Structures are given as structure tokens and as C-alpha cells.
Amino acid sequence: MTAPLQIVALLFPNVTQLDLTGPAQVFARLPEAEVHFAWRDREPVPTDSGFSIVPTTTLTEAPQADLLFVPGGSGAFDLLEDDVALDFIADQAAGARFVTSVCTGSFALGAAGLLAGKRATSHWASLHMLEAFGAVPVSERVVRDDPVITGAGVSSGIDFALTVVAELYGERMARDVQLFIEYDPAPPFDAGSPLRPEADQQEVKDRLASVTEHRSPMVAAAAERLADRR
């Protein structure tokens, strides 16, 4: 009998819930797969959307992941100074078949030393800062550089998860899951990325400047700490 596929997702305060729950909805449809949400304890963890998610396991009790998954959100940048969480990511990654993230979860992978020389993506407003960890930023919806698979911002988590399903179970299974969850995006506006024609370019510039000013010191400090740890 084949052992269940172990999917371990890191859950942390101020996670962007769709980064986590979009892929989780896809992974929940997989046969013989177990999805675990891991944090320090089993108390409800607040998301950035006004509700909490209850962990199913802890960092010390989580099984070894076949697929390690780190979502993003503002809380991902708090992880850059959290040695316990970063050690968990690094330790799990060492035994995982795939090491993955969505949105700014890729910064936690970088701070754990997992993106040096790797192509990776993130939310468009933070993507350029991945270079601090030796990553090669790529502005694509899903980026694979074995064994690392990263998804771009928030809603791309569903694309990311379907890509993973196709890799693990084949394209037929991925198509069946896509059909079941009726993932047939037809947004009412064509403004979903800085490159789309209806995107407000002044908003793009303002958001890039604000995010860079706020987050670049945290990223630089994390990159320096990583260099010291090596």
C-alpha cells in the first residue's frame, strides 16, 4: 500500500488567507494525500482577512513533507526574523520532494537559504527584492526550478496548485480538479497585473515605491543574517 502524500503548509499570523486556502482547496481533492497546517501550537492563527485558521499540527509534530508549501502575506516578512520557523522550513525542505511557495512566501524560502541561484517568483510589488537572497526573479504566474516551485501573487495560488497536481498525478487529474472547483476565471476587469491594459500605472508606481521602502530593510537584514549563518 502506497503511503499518503504528505503536504505540509506553514501557517502563521497575518498570512494572506487565499495564498493558503486556494491551493488547499485544490490539494483537498487529491487521492491518498494528507494536508497539514503547521504552526507553533494549535491555537487559531489570525489571517489578514479578519478570521482565523486552526492549525492541524505543530512545527515539532508535523510529518516530513513530500510537498512543503509556504504561503505569503505581511506575516511572511515577520518570519524573516523567526529562526524557529526558518529552521522548520530548511529542515522540511531537506527531505521534501518539492519546496514551494505562493506570493511573498518565497521570501521565507529565500531567508531559509533555499533560493540561491534559483528562478523564483512572488507578488509583483515585491518580486525584485528576491535578488537579495541570490534568487533570479521571474515575472511569471508559476515558476519551476527543481525542486522549487513558486507562484506569483495571491490568486495565482490556484494555478500553482494545479501545476503541482499535474506534476504529481498527471494532467488528467489536474483537469478534473479544475473542473470540480469550476476554476474558469473571467475577471470583470483587465487589471490583474501591472502589464494588463486596465492597470493603473500610477498605482503600480506608488505601490512599488511603498512596498520597497517598507520591506527592503527587512529583506536586507534577513539576507545579512543568512550570510552570517552560512
Tab-separated table of C-alpha atoms in Angstrom:
chain	number	residue	atom	x	y	z
A	1	MET	CA	0.000	0.000	0.000
A	2	THR	CA	1.370	3.396	-1.022
A	3	ALA	CA	1.884	5.866	1.804
A	4	PRO	CA	-0.239	9.039	1.566
A	5	LEU	CA	1.357	12.086	0.001
A	6	GLN	CA	2.259	14.426	2.850
A	7	ILE	CA	1.597	18.104	2.132
A	8	VAL	CA	2.788	20.395	4.913
A	9	ALA	CA	1.752	24.052	4.740
A	10	LEU	CA	3.247	26.622	7.087
A	11	LEU	CA	0.507	28.620	8.795
A	12	PHE	CA	1.492	31.877	10.501
A	13	PRO	CA	-0.111	35.096	11.787
A	14	ASN	CA	-1.206	37.576	9.117
A	15	VAL	CA	-0.981	35.049	6.321
A	16	THR	CA	-2.898	36.065	3.202
A	17	GLN	CA	-5.644	33.507	3.503
A	18	LEU	CA	-6.198	32.978	-0.236
A	19	ASP	CA	-2.493	32.194	-0.652
A	20	LEU	CA	-3.154	29.270	1.682
A	21	THR	CA	-6.772	28.308	1.105
A	22	GLY	CA	-6.715	28.471	-2.707
A	23	PRO	CA	-4.051	25.763	-3.015
A	24	ALA	CA	-5.520	23.888	-0.044
A	25	GLN	CA	-8.859	23.610	-1.865
A	26	VAL	CA	-7.066	22.075	-4.830
A	27	PHE	CA	-4.936	19.742	-2.710
A	28	ALA	CA	-8.032	18.582	-0.806
A	29	ARG	CA	-9.252	16.869	-3.984
A	30	LEU	CA	-6.179	14.662	-4.298
A	31	PRO	CA	-6.462	10.934	-3.616
A	32	GLU	CA	-4.254	9.498	-0.897
A	33	ALA	CA	-2.942	12.899	0.165
A	34	GLU	CA	-2.893	14.469	3.618
A	35	VAL	CA	-2.747	18.251	4.049
A	36	HIS	CA	-1.303	19.592	7.301
A	37	PHE	CA	-1.342	23.197	8.546
A	38	ALA	CA	1.609	23.664	10.898
A	39	TRP	CA	2.389	26.396	13.406
A	40	ARG	CA	3.893	26.714	16.902
A	41	ASP	CA	0.753	25.454	18.638
A	42	ARG	CA	-2.812	24.520	17.783
A	43	GLU	CA	-4.431	27.809	18.739
A	44	PRO	CA	-6.328	29.661	15.974
A	45	VAL	CA	-3.996	31.746	13.802
A	46	PRO	CA	-5.288	35.129	12.580
A	47	THR	CA	-5.190	35.765	8.842
A	48	ASP	CA	-5.093	39.108	7.065
A	49	SER	CA	-8.811	38.801	6.275
A	50	GLY	CA	-10.386	39.112	9.699
A	51	PHE	CA	-10.808	35.438	10.512
A	52	SER	CA	-8.554	32.728	11.890
A	53	ILE	CA	-7.489	29.269	10.754
A	54	VAL	CA	-6.845	26.435	13.180
A	55	PRO	CA	-3.558	24.547	12.715
A	56	THR	CA	-3.819	20.782	12.397
A	57	THR	CA	-0.318	20.142	13.718
A	58	THR	CA	2.673	21.911	15.230
A	59	LEU	CA	6.158	22.643	13.964
A	60	THR	CA	7.538	19.905	16.178
A	61	GLU	CA	4.850	17.320	15.396
A	62	ALA	CA	4.454	17.834	11.652
A	63	PRO	CA	5.318	14.836	9.469
A	64	GLN	CA	8.106	15.021	6.948
A	65	ALA	CA	6.671	16.762	3.927
A	66	ASP	CA	6.704	15.339	0.439
A	67	LEU	CA	5.495	18.787	-0.587
A	68	LEU	CA	6.433	21.750	1.597
A	69	PHE	CA	4.273	24.813	0.985
A	70	VAL	CA	4.766	28.356	2.328
A	71	PRO	CA	2.046	30.943	1.593
A	72	GLY	CA	2.623	34.686	1.763
A	73	GLY	CA	1.222	37.857	3.241
A	74	SER	CA	2.594	40.557	5.507
A	75	GLY	CA	3.250	37.888	8.120
A	76	ALA	CA	5.762	36.231	5.822
A	77	PHE	CA	8.139	39.118	6.491
A	78	ASP	CA	7.887	38.525	10.239
A	79	LEU	CA	9.203	35.024	9.511
A	80	LEU	CA	12.445	36.550	8.233
A	81	GLU	CA	13.495	37.101	11.848
A	82	ASP	CA	11.975	33.874	13.191
A	83	ASP	CA	14.752	31.292	13.473
A	84	VAL	CA	12.348	28.589	14.637
A	85	ALA	CA	10.167	28.973	11.550
A	86	LEU	CA	13.140	29.302	9.203
A	87	ASP	CA	14.785	26.202	10.676
A	88	PHE	CA	11.493	24.338	10.230
A	89	ILE	CA	11.387	25.354	6.563
A	90	ALA	CA	15.015	24.378	5.969
A	91	ASP	CA	14.701	21.053	7.800
A	92	GLN	CA	11.497	20.121	5.986
A	93	ALA	CA	12.937	21.182	2.645
A	94	ALA	CA	15.906	18.854	3.096
A	95	GLY	CA	13.601	15.826	2.946
A	96	ALA	CA	10.866	17.131	0.644
A	97	ARG	CA	10.350	16.217	-2.978
A	98	PHE	CA	9.083	19.708	-3.746
A	99	VAL	CA	9.672	23.015	-1.950
A	100	THR	CA	7.002	25.531	-2.842
A	101	SER	CA	5.504	28.915	-2.096
A	102	VAL	CA	2.880	31.379	-3.224
A	103	CYS	CA	3.179	35.166	-3.232
A	104	THR	CA	5.657	36.516	-0.685
A	105	GLY	CA	6.094	33.079	0.848
A	106	SER	CA	9.086	32.907	-1.475
A	107	PHE	CA	10.847	35.404	0.822
A	108	ALA	CA	10.670	32.888	3.657
A	109	LEU	CA	12.183	30.288	1.341
A	110	GLY	CA	14.913	32.772	0.483
A	111	ALA	CA	15.618	33.606	4.115
A	112	ALA	CA	15.903	29.867	4.820
A	113	GLY	CA	18.637	29.643	2.195
A	114	LEU	CA	16.628	27.756	-0.407
A	115	LEU	CA	16.601	30.149	-3.382
A	116	ALA	CA	20.283	30.814	-4.103
A	117	GLY	CA	20.735	30.518	-7.855
A	118	LYS	CA	17.066	29.528	-8.290
A	119	ARG	CA	14.497	31.098	-10.591
A	120	ALA	CA	11.540	32.179	-8.479
A	121	THR	CA	8.537	34.451	-8.459
A	122	SER	CA	6.439	36.384	-5.954
A	123	HIS	CA	3.854	39.170	-5.825
A	124	TRP	CA	4.766	41.763	-8.451
A	125	ALA	CA	5.301	44.545	-5.916
A	126	SER	CA	7.951	42.579	-4.013
A	127	LEU	CA	9.430	40.389	-6.743
A	128	HIS	CA	12.549	42.475	-7.407
A	129	MET	CA	13.691	42.142	-3.797
A	130	LEU	CA	14.185	38.371	-4.124
A	131	GLU	CA	17.614	39.152	-5.579
A	132	ALA	CA	18.833	39.809	-2.027
A	133	PHE	CA	18.717	36.051	-1.409
A	134	GLY	CA	20.578	35.167	-4.592
A	135	ALA	CA	17.387	34.246	-6.437
A	136	VAL	CA	16.669	35.052	-10.072
A	137	PRO	CA	13.317	36.924	-10.039
A	138	VAL	CA	10.965	35.848	-12.821
A	139	SER	CA	7.710	37.651	-13.583
A	140	GLU	CA	5.578	34.621	-14.409
A	141	ARG	CA	2.455	33.102	-12.890
A	142	VAL	CA	4.197	29.865	-11.868
A	143	VAL	CA	7.957	29.288	-11.934
A	144	ARG	CA	9.683	25.932	-11.547
A	145	ASP	CA	13.361	25.402	-10.827
A	146	ASP	CA	13.656	21.887	-9.391
A	147	PRO	CA	12.867	21.162	-6.650
A	148	VAL	CA	11.455	24.667	-6.106
A	149	ILE	CA	8.052	25.694	-7.478
A	150	THR	CA	6.840	29.222	-6.739
A	151	GLY	CA	3.605	31.018	-7.532
A	152	ALA	CA	3.108	34.749	-8.020
A	153	GLY	CA	0.626	36.876	-6.089
A	154	VAL	CA	-2.408	35.611	-4.180
A	155	SER	CA	-4.859	34.287	-6.806
A	156	SER	CA	-2.032	32.594	-8.715
A	157	GLY	CA	-2.016	30.034	-5.913
A	158	ILE	CA	-4.716	28.075	-7.725
A	159	ASP	CA	-2.643	27.991	-10.931
A	160	PHE	CA	0.343	26.962	-8.826
A	161	ALA	CA	-1.572	24.143	-7.147
A	162	LEU	CA	-2.942	22.789	-10.419
A	163	THR	CA	0.599	22.815	-11.824
A	164	VAL	CA	1.732	20.757	-8.835
A	165	VAL	CA	-1.172	18.331	-9.257
A	166	ALA	CA	-0.239	17.807	-12.904
A	167	GLU	CA	3.333	17.068	-11.870
A	168	LEU	CA	2.353	14.594	-9.162
A	169	TYR	CA	-0.741	12.929	-10.635
A	170	GLY	CA	-0.788	13.846	-14.317
A	171	GLU	CA	-2.640	16.414	-16.383
A	172	ARG	CA	-5.902	14.441	-16.417
A	173	MET	CA	-6.181	14.681	-12.637
A	174	ALA	CA	-5.338	18.396	-12.746
A	175	ARG	CA	-8.052	18.990	-15.335
A	176	ASP	CA	-10.569	17.013	-13.266
A	177	VAL	CA	-9.798	19.086	-10.162
A	178	GLN	CA	-10.031	22.304	-12.169
A	179	LEU	CA	-13.441	21.222	-13.444
A	180	PHE	CA	-14.665	20.235	-9.986
A	181	ILE	CA	-13.768	23.590	-8.426
A	182	GLU	CA	-15.076	25.376	-11.550
A	183	TYR	CA	-11.871	27.311	-11.954
A	184	ASP	CA	-12.826	29.222	-15.072
A	185	PRO	CA	-11.613	32.769	-14.439
A	186	ALA	CA	-13.297	35.551	-16.362
A	187	PRO	CA	-12.493	38.715	-14.392
A	188	PRO	CA	-14.758	41.706	-14.898
A	189	PHE	CA	-11.748	43.982	-15.398
A	190	ASP	CA	-8.456	43.538	-17.238
A	191	ALA	CA	-6.310	44.987	-14.455
A	192	GLY	CA	-4.952	41.886	-12.741
A	193	SER	CA	-1.255	42.623	-13.230
A	194	PRO	CA	0.911	45.674	-13.944
A	195	LEU	CA	1.104	44.545	-17.566
A	196	ARG	CA	-2.641	44.466	-18.177
A	197	PRO	CA	-4.166	47.354	-20.167
A	198	GLU	CA	-6.567	48.496	-17.442
A	199	ALA	CA	-3.972	48.509	-14.641
A	200	ASP	CA	-3.475	51.961	-13.124
A	201	GLN	CA	0.195	52.648	-13.801
A	202	GLN	CA	0.397	55.387	-11.184
A	203	GLU	CA	-0.924	52.912	-8.626
A	204	VAL	CA	1.712	50.436	-9.791
A	205	LYS	CA	4.488	53.006	-9.268
A	206	ASP	CA	3.128	54.104	-5.895
A	207	ARG	CA	2.717	50.547	-4.631
A	208	LEU	CA	6.193	49.535	-5.779
A	209	ALA	CA	7.734	52.518	-4.038
A	210	SER	CA	5.782	51.954	-0.821
A	211	VAL	CA	6.452	48.219	-0.643
A	212	THR	CA	10.140	48.667	-1.428
A	213	GLU	CA	10.564	51.377	1.206
A	214	HIS	CA	8.786	49.326	3.858
A	215	ARG	CA	10.118	45.856	3.144
A	216	SER	CA	13.601	46.280	1.681
A	217	PRO	CA	15.229	46.916	5.097
A	218	MET	CA	13.688	43.681	6.421
A	219	VAL	CA	14.838	41.762	3.365
A	220	ALA	CA	18.364	43.206	3.556
A	221	ALA	CA	18.599	42.313	7.258
A	222	ALA	CA	17.396	38.773	6.566
A	223	ALA	CA	19.907	38.363	3.741
A	224	GLU	CA	22.693	39.518	6.051
A	225	ARG	CA	21.571	37.094	8.767
A	226	LEU	CA	21.511	34.279	6.217
A	227	ALA	CA	25.053	35.102	5.117
A	228	ASP	CA	26.186	35.053	8.742
A	229	ARG	CA	24.530	31.690	9.340
A	230	ARG	CA	26.409	30.221	6.415
